[in-house]
């Protein structure tokens, strides 16, 4: 009996105590459990061939039917190895039917493969395999997915893979090496959250997150609308996820398609993308690559016709189709770019030719050139965003303005991560300022690590920090726990280094609050200084946005400078409930019924279009002061009924001393609201009048 195992660098004594091994081509070995076979042994020849046929990166296993040796070995393998490790039914074990193979795969929690000639008859049985159309994969002689029932080998995916998230903790440079390379063909992985068809999520997100972050992904309307927008001559209905993967493989390199699955929670719409190696990725509007785990849900597939295009170009096309115009493609300065204008960028070109940037908050000249070099090297090597909190003098407490701007930038990075599927790393914050309570409290909120200069510490030869009269560099974990939770104390070094920054990148964690959803971040990504961008931003966010108004309010409570978005959504919410945001769009379904409802929706869209310039003027960035933020927040809260008129007046009075003494801020506010009042719904006019009164009664700060 031969057990065929991956070649690994662990102690061989545990795997084969008698030391009898035969090495096979492709970096594998056969562990012999009865007698040493000769090189021309038919089984070893077949095993060596199967090692090559299972995929460019795959190493199959040929275990005994009940092998404790195999189980011990599997427990010590990495997630990446196991993702590329199908288990072969040994020929010596005799014939097998699909239910028995499925039980074996489920028991090992790894894909199980068998030669079709070893299946009973043609592999059919009176006892069906649960989720069979989503699990049973036929492979041709080259190890590539082929039509059901025609494969040389049959692979059966387990209902729960033992390592469903490979490559999640692998450095970006390693992921880049795999980008565009062949992967395990016909890969299907079941997990508690759904089904992954094609490339693992980490590889998909690494490959496409920049395009998704720049352009987003939102299909306008229903699944039928998304399928129709492809312009495909026909819509196919795959019999399962295996058939879906096969059809996409047959479409060839660079093919794109829309996939709609009817799941337990409604329609799931994804963009299917083949890369240059025909490896499949699924991109979802919420950043998820997972399809619903439904046994009998309808699956529809529509391929985009015409010449291949890049994923970035496809996302732009989808955005334009979903809004009825190209406005969603170019919406002026984004929320991220607007806030970035308040920081000093330090830019350089990385070795791969891409532009890189460090964000500096505070006096950029105070950051030494050697430190900028170390930070730039770390940012490039680790693919890690870094925010520099600059100070003129080491140990000085960061100013409230710096902490406030850092809050905004961390929130922007969080929003970008949401749009990218939640896989972007939390920024590392570098500073020579003191780790003040205000700063550390903010960092704990976002789960951001801190690399900072700590006066009074130095690193001894043994690595333990020692008190002295100088200073050293160290890392602060989110939460401030130096040890005691099973982790070693943070490193302390006499000089800033890439290794120290790398130690910080492993300390990230989720924020202490619930991140905003994709619709909310999509809206926050629109520029409120551009009327068309407001309309496009509301439409891109989709019909779920009004129902998530409370999340936007939470965002404003965290970042007051976002108050304009809250005010705009409060004023437009009744119109959004009546129909789509874009002027002239098709009638909505939430607040309209029949012909009369359609007319009402069209009127609402037209009214929103007329309001957009006033909303842009109202929520523009020209009055970026605390009192203006309070007024914008008051507009949203009063209209939503969250605060009474008296409470709003009190809130505005609270910030009266922050009203700028020049520029006619209060008179301009009155003019803005006067222009908006006739355009809003009747129920909003009285609250706006109350806010006008509160503004006018604010005492002049110079008095």
XYZ file of C-alpha atoms in Angstrom:
703
model
C 0.000 0.000 0.000
C 1.397 3.427 -0.954
C 0.431 6.719 0.604
C 1.342 9.628 -1.672
C 2.118 12.764 0.344
C 3.381 16.278 -0.402
C 7.094 16.758 0.023
C 7.419 18.803 3.193
C 10.311 19.974 5.343
C 9.021 18.547 8.617
C 10.592 15.648 10.548
C 10.277 12.527 8.435
C 10.275 10.245 11.460
C 6.660 11.060 12.220
C 5.523 10.407 8.664
C 7.489 7.300 7.811
C 9.236 5.726 10.767
C 10.941 3.062 8.655
C 12.451 5.721 6.384
C 11.295 3.986 3.185
C 10.345 6.714 0.719
C 10.253 6.996 -3.046
C 10.435 10.497 -4.529
C 8.162 11.356 -7.453
C 8.380 14.088 -10.110
C 6.964 17.476 -9.228
C 8.102 17.661 -5.605
C 6.148 14.806 -4.030
C 7.005 11.562 -2.315
C 5.424 8.169 -1.904
C 5.449 6.702 1.605
C 5.593 2.925 1.283
C 3.728 0.953 3.909
C 4.263 -2.615 2.684
C 7.209 -2.975 0.331
C 9.426 -0.689 -1.695
C 8.084 -0.547 -5.279
C 10.308 -0.352 -8.296
C 10.468 2.705 -10.542
C 8.328 0.981 -13.178
C 5.583 0.157 -10.685
C 2.279 0.955 -12.500
C 0.773 2.565 -9.416
C 3.724 4.887 -8.896
C 3.685 5.809 -12.568
C -0.004 6.633 -12.337
C 0.571 8.586 -9.097
C 3.332 10.650 -10.691
C 1.093 11.398 -13.679
C -1.821 12.346 -11.434
C 0.431 14.734 -9.526
C 0.980 16.607 -12.765
C -2.627 16.404 -13.966
C -4.288 17.756 -10.848
C -3.231 21.301 -11.617
C -0.098 23.392 -11.858
C 0.110 23.932 -8.102
C -1.722 20.867 -6.817
C -0.196 17.888 -5.035
C -2.611 14.973 -4.648
C -2.665 12.455 -1.822
C -3.152 8.708 -2.052
C -3.978 7.673 1.509
C -4.993 4.378 2.936
C -8.734 4.086 3.423
C -8.394 4.936 7.106
C -4.982 6.489 7.557
C -3.987 8.047 10.864
C -0.744 8.970 9.143
C -2.678 11.128 6.711
C -4.715 12.814 9.428
C -1.626 13.753 11.419
C -0.014 15.144 8.311
C -3.093 17.184 7.333
C -3.271 18.751 10.771
C 0.182 20.265 10.190
C -0.332 21.647 6.677
C -0.881 25.282 5.828
C -4.215 26.560 4.566
C -2.570 27.270 1.204
C -1.269 23.708 0.809
C -4.619 22.222 1.755
C -6.471 24.442 -0.704
C -4.419 22.836 -3.471
C -4.572 19.273 -2.162
C -7.218 16.934 -3.546
C -7.270 13.468 -2.007
C -7.238 10.527 -4.437
C -9.202 7.356 -3.790
C -6.552 4.607 -3.863
C -6.901 2.086 -6.662
C -6.219 -0.707 -4.200
C -9.350 0.245 -2.278
C -11.490 -1.011 -5.171
C -14.532 0.588 -6.791
C -16.507 3.324 -5.082
C -19.777 5.130 -5.670
C -20.334 8.873 -5.385
C -22.143 8.807 -1.991
C -19.209 6.897 -0.454
C -16.725 9.309 -2.029
C -18.801 12.218 -0.710
C -18.732 10.758 2.791
C -14.959 10.373 2.590
C -14.526 13.967 1.367
C -16.801 15.283 4.122
C -14.941 13.250 6.729
C -11.517 14.553 5.621
C -12.987 18.006 4.812
C -10.952 18.048 1.613
C -11.858 17.439 -2.051
C -11.761 13.740 -2.974
C -10.917 12.515 -6.486
C -11.303 9.153 -8.186
C -10.697 7.786 -11.653
C -14.016 7.478 -13.471
C -13.109 3.870 -14.244
C -13.229 3.157 -10.492
C -16.774 4.433 -10.117
C -19.583 1.858 -10.035
C -20.888 1.823 -13.594
C -21.053 5.412 -14.795
C -21.118 6.821 -11.292
C -24.895 7.075 -10.991
C -26.698 5.742 -7.941
C -30.169 5.559 -6.498
C -28.899 7.558 -3.529
C -28.301 11.160 -4.671
C -25.366 13.185 -3.402
C -26.579 16.272 -1.467
C -25.821 19.430 -3.454
C -24.516 17.172 -6.243
C -24.730 19.780 -9.073
C -22.606 22.089 -6.926
C -20.032 19.508 -5.780
C -19.306 16.851 -8.425
C -16.604 18.145 -10.797
C -15.437 16.273 -13.899
C -11.782 16.810 -14.929
C -10.192 15.984 -18.280
C -6.821 14.327 -18.856
C -5.087 17.695 -18.308
C -6.754 18.227 -14.931
C -9.117 20.945 -16.239
C -12.853 21.112 -15.581
C -14.898 19.514 -18.343
C -18.516 18.724 -19.136
C -20.397 16.683 -16.514
C -20.114 12.950 -17.132
C -17.153 13.209 -19.510
C -14.154 13.463 -17.172
C -11.220 11.139 -16.792
C -11.257 11.989 -13.086
C -14.168 12.986 -10.843
C -13.619 15.364 -7.916
C -16.133 15.799 -5.117
C -16.006 18.940 -2.939
C -16.701 18.537 0.792
C -19.644 20.340 2.340
C -17.245 22.075 4.734
C -13.614 22.634 3.794
C -11.146 22.485 6.673
C -9.403 25.679 5.460
C -11.966 27.865 3.617
C -9.874 31.087 3.690
C -6.408 30.401 2.234
C -3.941 33.188 1.402
C -5.656 35.591 3.820
C -2.472 36.194 5.832
C 0.042 35.937 3.003
C 2.164 39.018 2.120
C 1.082 41.034 -0.889
C 4.238 40.226 -2.849
C 3.448 36.505 -2.636
C -0.101 37.127 -3.844
C 1.283 39.173 -6.723
C 3.398 36.207 -7.814
C 0.229 34.110 -8.121
C -1.725 36.794 -9.959
C -2.675 35.618 -13.434
C -1.141 32.174 -12.894
C -3.145 28.921 -13.336
C -4.889 27.726 -10.192
C -6.739 24.553 -9.235
C -9.322 24.163 -12.002
C -12.936 23.641 -10.964
C -12.278 24.860 -7.421
C -15.470 24.936 -5.306
C -15.299 25.515 -1.547
C -18.239 25.370 0.865
C -18.073 27.347 4.110
C -20.482 28.522 6.784
C -20.995 31.812 4.922
C -21.574 30.557 1.387
C -19.911 28.910 -1.594
C -16.705 30.069 -3.275
C -16.470 29.227 -6.976
C -13.100 29.879 -8.602
C -10.175 31.710 -7.040
C -9.963 32.153 -3.247
C -11.259 35.467 -1.900
C -7.806 36.711 -0.913
C -6.438 36.290 -4.453
C -9.544 37.865 -6.004
C -9.457 40.842 -3.668
C -5.728 41.400 -4.195
C -6.167 41.328 -7.966
C -9.232 43.570 -8.272
C -9.570 45.654 -5.097
C -7.950 48.762 -6.641
C -10.500 48.798 -9.476
C -13.379 48.123 -7.072
C -12.196 50.879 -4.753
C -11.959 53.363 -7.623
C -15.227 52.575 -9.370
C -17.353 50.422 -7.065
C -19.740 47.759 -8.325
C -23.480 48.265 -8.325
C -25.927 46.702 -10.741
C -28.911 48.921 -11.409
C -32.276 47.361 -10.579
C -33.050 43.654 -10.397
C -31.233 40.591 -11.614
C -33.236 40.750 -14.842
C -32.021 44.324 -15.352
C -28.391 43.346 -14.719
C -28.615 40.439 -17.164
C -30.276 42.583 -19.833
C -27.632 45.311 -19.451
C -24.944 42.892 -20.689
C -26.419 42.947 -24.196
C -26.063 39.157 -24.390
C -28.058 37.375 -27.072
C -29.178 34.727 -24.614
C -29.241 33.992 -20.892
C -28.006 30.526 -19.919
C -29.255 28.606 -16.886
C -26.442 26.435 -15.475
C -27.611 23.335 -13.641
C -25.375 24.134 -10.665
C -22.180 25.857 -9.602
C -20.114 23.157 -11.324
C -21.864 23.848 -14.631
C -21.397 27.586 -14.008
C -17.636 27.095 -13.545
C -17.486 24.899 -16.677
C -19.350 27.420 -18.847
C -17.066 30.238 -17.701
C -13.984 28.089 -18.365
C -15.238 27.427 -21.883
C -15.752 31.166 -22.406
C -11.971 31.578 -22.432
C -9.443 34.044 -21.027
C -10.720 37.559 -20.371
C -14.419 36.638 -20.492
C -16.851 38.588 -18.298
C -20.434 37.715 -17.382
C -23.232 38.563 -14.969
C -24.331 35.757 -12.627
C -27.686 35.891 -10.823
C -28.539 33.268 -8.196
C -31.895 32.974 -6.436
C -30.863 32.287 -2.841
C -32.671 32.005 0.487
C -32.296 35.767 1.058
C -33.254 36.864 -2.443
C -31.226 37.503 -5.562
C -27.437 37.449 -5.486
C -25.797 39.314 -8.399
C -22.095 38.976 -9.224
C -19.695 39.900 -11.988
C -17.858 36.768 -13.186
C -14.329 37.445 -14.473
C -11.853 35.124 -16.175
C -8.232 36.244 -15.962
C -5.560 35.521 -18.558
C -5.136 31.971 -17.197
C -8.936 31.362 -17.337
C -9.059 31.371 -13.539
C -12.521 32.487 -12.431
C -13.265 35.265 -9.919
C -16.677 36.404 -8.704
C -17.064 40.057 -7.684
C -20.086 41.154 -5.656
C -21.507 44.638 -4.976
C -20.952 44.139 -1.244
C -17.366 43.013 -1.750
C -18.265 39.354 -1.237
C -17.066 36.625 -3.592
C -19.450 34.078 -2.048
C -22.527 32.632 -3.722
C -25.471 31.472 -1.588
C -25.492 27.857 -0.432
C -28.757 26.933 -2.123
C -29.413 23.401 -3.362
C -32.117 24.186 -5.907
C -31.978 27.941 -6.504
C -32.165 29.148 -10.088
C -28.848 30.240 -11.636
C -28.651 32.550 -14.649
C -25.577 33.528 -16.625
C -25.226 36.209 -19.326
C -21.867 36.778 -21.023
C -20.809 40.213 -22.185
C -20.391 40.173 -25.976
C -17.725 42.006 -27.940
C -14.015 42.418 -27.499
C -12.495 41.710 -24.066
C -11.902 44.680 -21.785
C -10.209 45.216 -18.451
C -12.115 44.818 -15.200
C -11.731 48.556 -14.577
C -13.330 49.347 -17.938
C -16.123 46.856 -17.200
C -16.869 48.468 -13.840
C -17.084 51.867 -15.524
C -19.480 50.411 -18.088
C -21.649 48.881 -15.355
C -21.696 52.158 -13.420
C -22.781 54.078 -16.508
C -25.505 51.531 -17.298
C -26.844 51.584 -13.736
C -27.289 55.379 -13.737
C -28.376 55.876 -17.319
C -25.447 58.193 -18.007
C -21.698 58.438 -17.637
C -22.061 60.777 -14.648
C -21.326 57.995 -12.179
C -17.974 57.439 -13.820
C -16.741 60.966 -13.173
C -18.376 62.577 -10.158
C -15.834 65.201 -9.244
C -13.570 65.046 -6.199
C -14.466 62.083 -4.050
C -14.961 62.180 -0.321
C -11.605 60.419 0.089
C -9.773 62.911 -2.117
C -11.465 65.904 -0.473
C -10.254 64.910 2.973
C -6.846 63.999 1.586
C -6.457 67.602 0.451
C -6.040 68.472 4.129
C -2.938 66.310 4.505
C 0.519 66.669 2.962
C 1.271 63.812 0.553
C 4.729 62.300 0.289
C 4.778 60.505 -3.065
C 7.198 58.230 -4.868
C 7.189 55.589 -7.584
C 7.415 52.010 -6.379
C 9.579 49.352 -7.993
C 6.538 47.953 -9.846
C 5.918 51.356 -11.449
C 2.866 52.256 -9.360
C 2.561 55.552 -7.545
C 2.713 55.435 -3.758
C 1.833 58.013 -1.140
C 2.302 58.576 2.588
C -0.164 60.886 4.312
C 1.432 63.478 6.609
C -0.751 65.301 9.158
C 1.070 68.282 10.625
C 4.355 69.996 9.700
C 5.808 67.802 6.948
C 9.223 69.458 7.276
C 9.504 68.024 10.788
C 9.709 64.446 9.445
C 13.328 63.518 8.819
C 14.432 62.300 5.412
C 15.826 58.987 6.814
C 12.509 58.275 8.516
C 10.589 59.045 5.318
C 12.839 56.550 3.555
C 12.121 53.825 6.126
C 8.381 54.550 6.040
C 8.285 54.503 2.245
C 10.208 51.217 2.130
C 7.835 49.660 4.664
C 4.726 50.919 2.876
C 5.936 49.443 -0.411
C 7.288 46.183 0.975
C 4.281 45.482 3.202
C 1.626 46.999 0.883
C 0.596 48.862 4.018
C -0.991 52.333 4.317
C 0.896 54.562 6.748
C -0.269 57.870 8.224
C 2.392 60.170 9.646
C 1.403 62.340 12.613
C 4.166 64.958 12.466
C 5.330 67.137 15.341
C 8.002 69.818 15.675
C 9.247 68.406 18.958
C 9.377 64.751 20.098
C 7.069 63.947 22.983
C 4.749 66.898 22.310
C 1.050 66.154 22.646
C -0.703 66.053 19.239
C -3.042 68.984 18.688
C -6.841 68.520 18.699
C -6.855 69.479 15.003
C -4.374 66.713 14.213
C -6.396 64.127 16.123
C -9.577 65.307 14.389
C -8.021 65.018 10.936
C -6.542 61.619 11.799
C -10.065 60.538 12.758
C -11.326 61.591 9.343
C -8.539 59.834 7.480
C -8.975 56.604 9.447
C -12.686 56.703 8.671
C -11.908 57.211 4.974
C -9.593 54.186 4.984
C -12.306 52.170 6.727
C -14.797 53.187 4.043
C -12.380 52.238 1.273
C -11.902 48.865 2.925
C -15.689 48.353 3.019
C -15.898 49.019 -0.722
C -13.012 46.590 -1.290
C -14.705 43.793 0.628
C -13.202 44.499 4.039
C -9.751 43.219 3.163
C -7.746 46.441 3.147
C -5.327 46.711 6.072
C -5.855 49.265 8.832
C -3.287 52.084 8.500
C -0.257 52.096 10.755
C 0.167 55.480 12.462
C 3.729 56.785 12.898
C 4.562 59.657 15.235
C 7.199 61.218 17.431
C 4.410 62.880 19.409
C 3.333 61.475 22.737
C 0.811 58.658 22.867
C -1.759 60.924 24.519
C -5.082 59.564 25.835
C -6.951 61.390 23.054
C -4.757 59.754 20.420
C -4.785 56.236 21.851
C -8.552 56.366 22.428
C -9.037 57.174 18.734
C -6.646 54.439 17.610
C -8.466 51.885 19.750
C -11.755 52.855 18.086
C -10.390 51.965 14.652
C -8.117 49.114 15.718
C -5.086 50.982 14.380
C -1.559 50.196 15.616
C 0.889 52.938 16.556
C 4.647 53.071 15.891
C 6.060 55.818 18.082
C 9.111 57.191 19.824
C 8.923 56.519 23.528
C 11.116 58.739 25.723
C 12.794 56.970 28.598
C 13.050 53.572 26.922
C 15.824 51.750 25.117
C 16.253 48.246 23.795
C 18.697 45.978 25.592
C 20.580 43.215 23.882
C 18.042 40.679 25.101
C 15.154 42.595 23.610
C 13.614 43.663 26.936
C 12.930 47.392 27.275
C 15.049 49.262 29.814
C 14.652 52.710 31.321
C 17.183 55.337 30.333
C 17.408 59.046 29.683
C 17.099 58.732 25.908
C 14.306 57.290 23.795
C 13.480 54.259 21.698
C 10.912 53.162 19.130
C 8.143 50.717 19.951
C 4.690 49.578 18.930
C 1.386 50.072 20.702
C -1.313 47.477 20.150
C -4.942 48.539 19.780
C -6.279 48.403 23.311
C -2.837 49.091 24.734
C -2.268 45.540 26.031
C 1.502 44.949 25.914
C 1.213 41.236 26.669
C -0.826 38.964 28.888
C -3.098 37.737 26.083
C -0.799 35.046 24.773
C 1.276 37.457 22.705
C 4.799 38.617 23.344
C 5.448 42.165 24.468
C 5.842 44.657 21.605
C 9.392 45.047 20.310
C 11.498 48.005 21.439
C 14.288 49.208 19.144
C 16.782 52.047 19.264
C 15.929 53.123 15.712
C 12.932 53.083 13.398
C 13.030 50.081 11.051
C 10.949 48.197 8.516
C 10.935 45.188 10.865
C 9.377 47.281 13.620
C 6.676 48.555 11.271
C 6.082 45.012 10.052
C 5.538 43.949 13.662
C 2.833 46.610 13.884
C 1.009 45.330 10.793
C 0.355 42.033 12.542
C -1.457 43.796 15.383
C -4.469 45.033 13.411
C -7.996 44.127 14.380
C -11.551 45.094 13.502
C -12.827 48.510 14.611
C -14.583 48.755 17.946
C -17.762 49.924 16.181
C -19.850 48.508 13.344
C -18.437 49.785 10.024
C -20.814 51.545 7.630
C -22.380 49.419 4.915
C -21.576 49.551 1.203
C -24.606 51.769 0.333
C -23.633 54.303 3.010
C -19.977 54.389 1.943
C -21.020 54.628 -1.712
C -23.012 57.756 -0.890
C -20.189 59.174 1.221
C -17.909 58.753 -1.791
C -19.874 61.338 -3.787
C -18.795 64.964 -3.857
C -21.424 67.248 -2.343
C -20.013 70.257 -4.189
C -21.266 68.916 -7.546
C -25.067 68.759 -8.101
C -24.806 65.887 -10.591
C -22.533 64.012 -8.207
C -25.228 64.211 -5.515
C -27.788 62.685 -7.870
C -25.337 60.012 -9.044
C -24.159 59.304 -5.509
C -27.686 58.723 -4.262
C -28.391 56.439 -7.188
C -25.127 54.499 -6.803
C -25.906 53.910 -3.139
C -29.135 52.205 -4.172
C -32.588 51.732 -2.668
C -31.208 50.403 0.625
C -29.747 53.804 1.550
C -32.860 55.398 3.127
C -33.318 52.364 5.378
C -29.738 52.771 6.598
C -30.070 56.419 7.542
C -29.187 55.640 11.145
C -25.778 54.350 10.022
C -25.115 57.654 8.296
C -26.085 59.460 11.497
C -23.610 57.290 13.420
C -20.918 58.230 10.899
C -21.645 61.925 11.446
C -21.453 61.480 15.213
C -18.006 59.969 14.686
C -16.851 62.417 11.974
C -18.806 65.704 12.279
C -17.478 67.014 8.959
C -19.724 64.440 7.225
C -22.817 66.255 8.488
C -23.602 67.510 4.990
C -24.351 63.973 3.826
C -26.765 63.476 6.694
C -28.551 66.727 5.833
C -28.790 65.877 2.126
C -30.187 62.410 2.800
C -32.704 63.792 5.314
C -33.989 66.328 2.780
C -34.151 63.859 -0.110
C -35.359 60.757 1.702
C -39.089 61.233 0.852
C -38.163 61.589 -2.808
C -35.975 58.490 -2.722
C -38.837 56.480 -1.292
C -41.032 57.589 -4.203
C -38.658 56.702 -7.002
C -35.080 56.501 -8.266
C -32.631 59.259 -7.549
C -31.675 60.132 -11.090
C -33.893 62.613 -12.958
C -35.870 60.997 -15.742
C -35.233 57.466 -14.457
C -37.698 54.609 -14.484
C -40.379 54.572 -11.826
C -39.512 53.097 -8.463
C -41.543 50.545 -6.541
C -41.338 51.622 -2.919
C -43.640 54.657 -2.911
C -45.488 54.337 -6.223
C -48.155 52.025 -7.600
C -49.658 51.896 -11.076
C -49.648 54.723 -13.571
C -50.240 57.352 -10.916
C -47.323 56.024 -8.889
C -45.065 56.138 -11.928
C -45.975 59.745 -12.535
C -45.288 60.525 -8.884
C -41.879 58.877 -9.104
C -40.996 60.873 -12.197
C -42.065 64.049 -10.416
C -39.949 63.136 -7.410
C -36.920 62.577 -9.610
C -37.436 65.910 -11.306
C -37.817 67.628 -7.937
C -34.603 66.049 -6.716
C -32.836 67.241 -9.855
C -34.042 70.789 -9.157
C -32.935 70.550 -5.527
C -29.455 69.256 -6.330
C -27.770 72.642 -6.928
C -29.194 74.006 -3.671
C -28.152 70.879 -1.805
C -24.633 71.200 -3.207
C -24.510 74.822 -2.118
C -25.939 73.990 1.293
C -23.581 71.092 1.997
C -20.507 72.500 0.275
C -17.146 72.614 1.989
C -16.904 76.418 2.010
C -18.144 76.563 5.613
C -15.967 73.887 7.156
C -16.272 75.011 10.772
C -17.750 73.421 13.871
C -20.814 75.676 13.898
C -21.613 74.853 10.261
C -21.251 71.145 11.044
C -23.696 71.646 13.924
C -26.179 73.379 11.612
C -25.968 70.591 9.034
C -26.402 67.999 11.759
C -29.361 69.963 13.110
C -31.047 69.967 9.710
C -30.844 66.200 9.528
C -31.877 65.595 13.141
C -34.783 68.050 13.130
C -36.229 66.762 9.871
C -35.814 63.171 11.012
C -37.479 63.974 14.318
C -34.466 62.939 16.370
C -34.324 66.278 18.190
C -36.873 68.951 18.988
C -36.609 72.540 17.796
C -35.502 73.563 21.290
C -32.753 70.950 21.324
C -31.579 72.056 17.892
C -31.455 75.696 18.996
C -29.442 74.680 22.051
C -27.036 72.672 19.865
C -26.432 75.610 17.539
C -25.937 77.976 20.470
C -23.388 75.557 21.888
C -21.124 76.295 18.921
C -21.852 80.017 18.640
C -18.272 80.949 19.541
C -16.998 78.891 16.602
C -18.895 80.877 13.980
C -16.311 82.610 11.777
C -16.286 86.352 12.384
C -15.626 87.147 8.721
C -17.137 86.118 5.427
C -20.783 86.649 6.357
C -21.267 83.042 7.387
C -24.620 83.468 9.136
C -26.208 85.622 6.384
C -25.005 83.114 3.786
C -26.584 80.287 5.746
C -29.897 82.155 5.723
C -29.677 82.703 1.962
C -28.869 79.036 1.365
C -31.833 77.828 3.389
C -34.157 80.425 1.815
C -33.262 79.101 -1.630
C -33.880 75.512 -0.554
C -37.196 75.944 1.289
C -39.455 76.235 -1.805
C -37.979 73.044 -3.275
C -38.366 70.691 -0.341
C -41.500 68.845 0.672
C -44.104 70.723 2.682
C -43.269 68.883 5.887
C -39.614 70.002 5.717
C -40.269 73.718 5.376
C -41.206 74.437 8.986
C -38.127 72.660 10.426
C -35.891 74.647 8.072
C -37.586 77.876 9.176
C -36.896 76.945 12.800
C -33.225 76.404 11.953
C -33.134 79.797 10.243
C -34.446 81.367 13.432
C -31.835 79.596 15.525
C -29.041 80.807 13.245
C -30.276 84.392 13.271
C -30.495 84.485 17.058
C -26.948 83.220 17.526
C -25.042 86.158 19.037
C -22.204 87.664 17.047
C -18.981 86.131 18.449
C -17.270 89.542 18.251
C -19.924 91.207 20.445
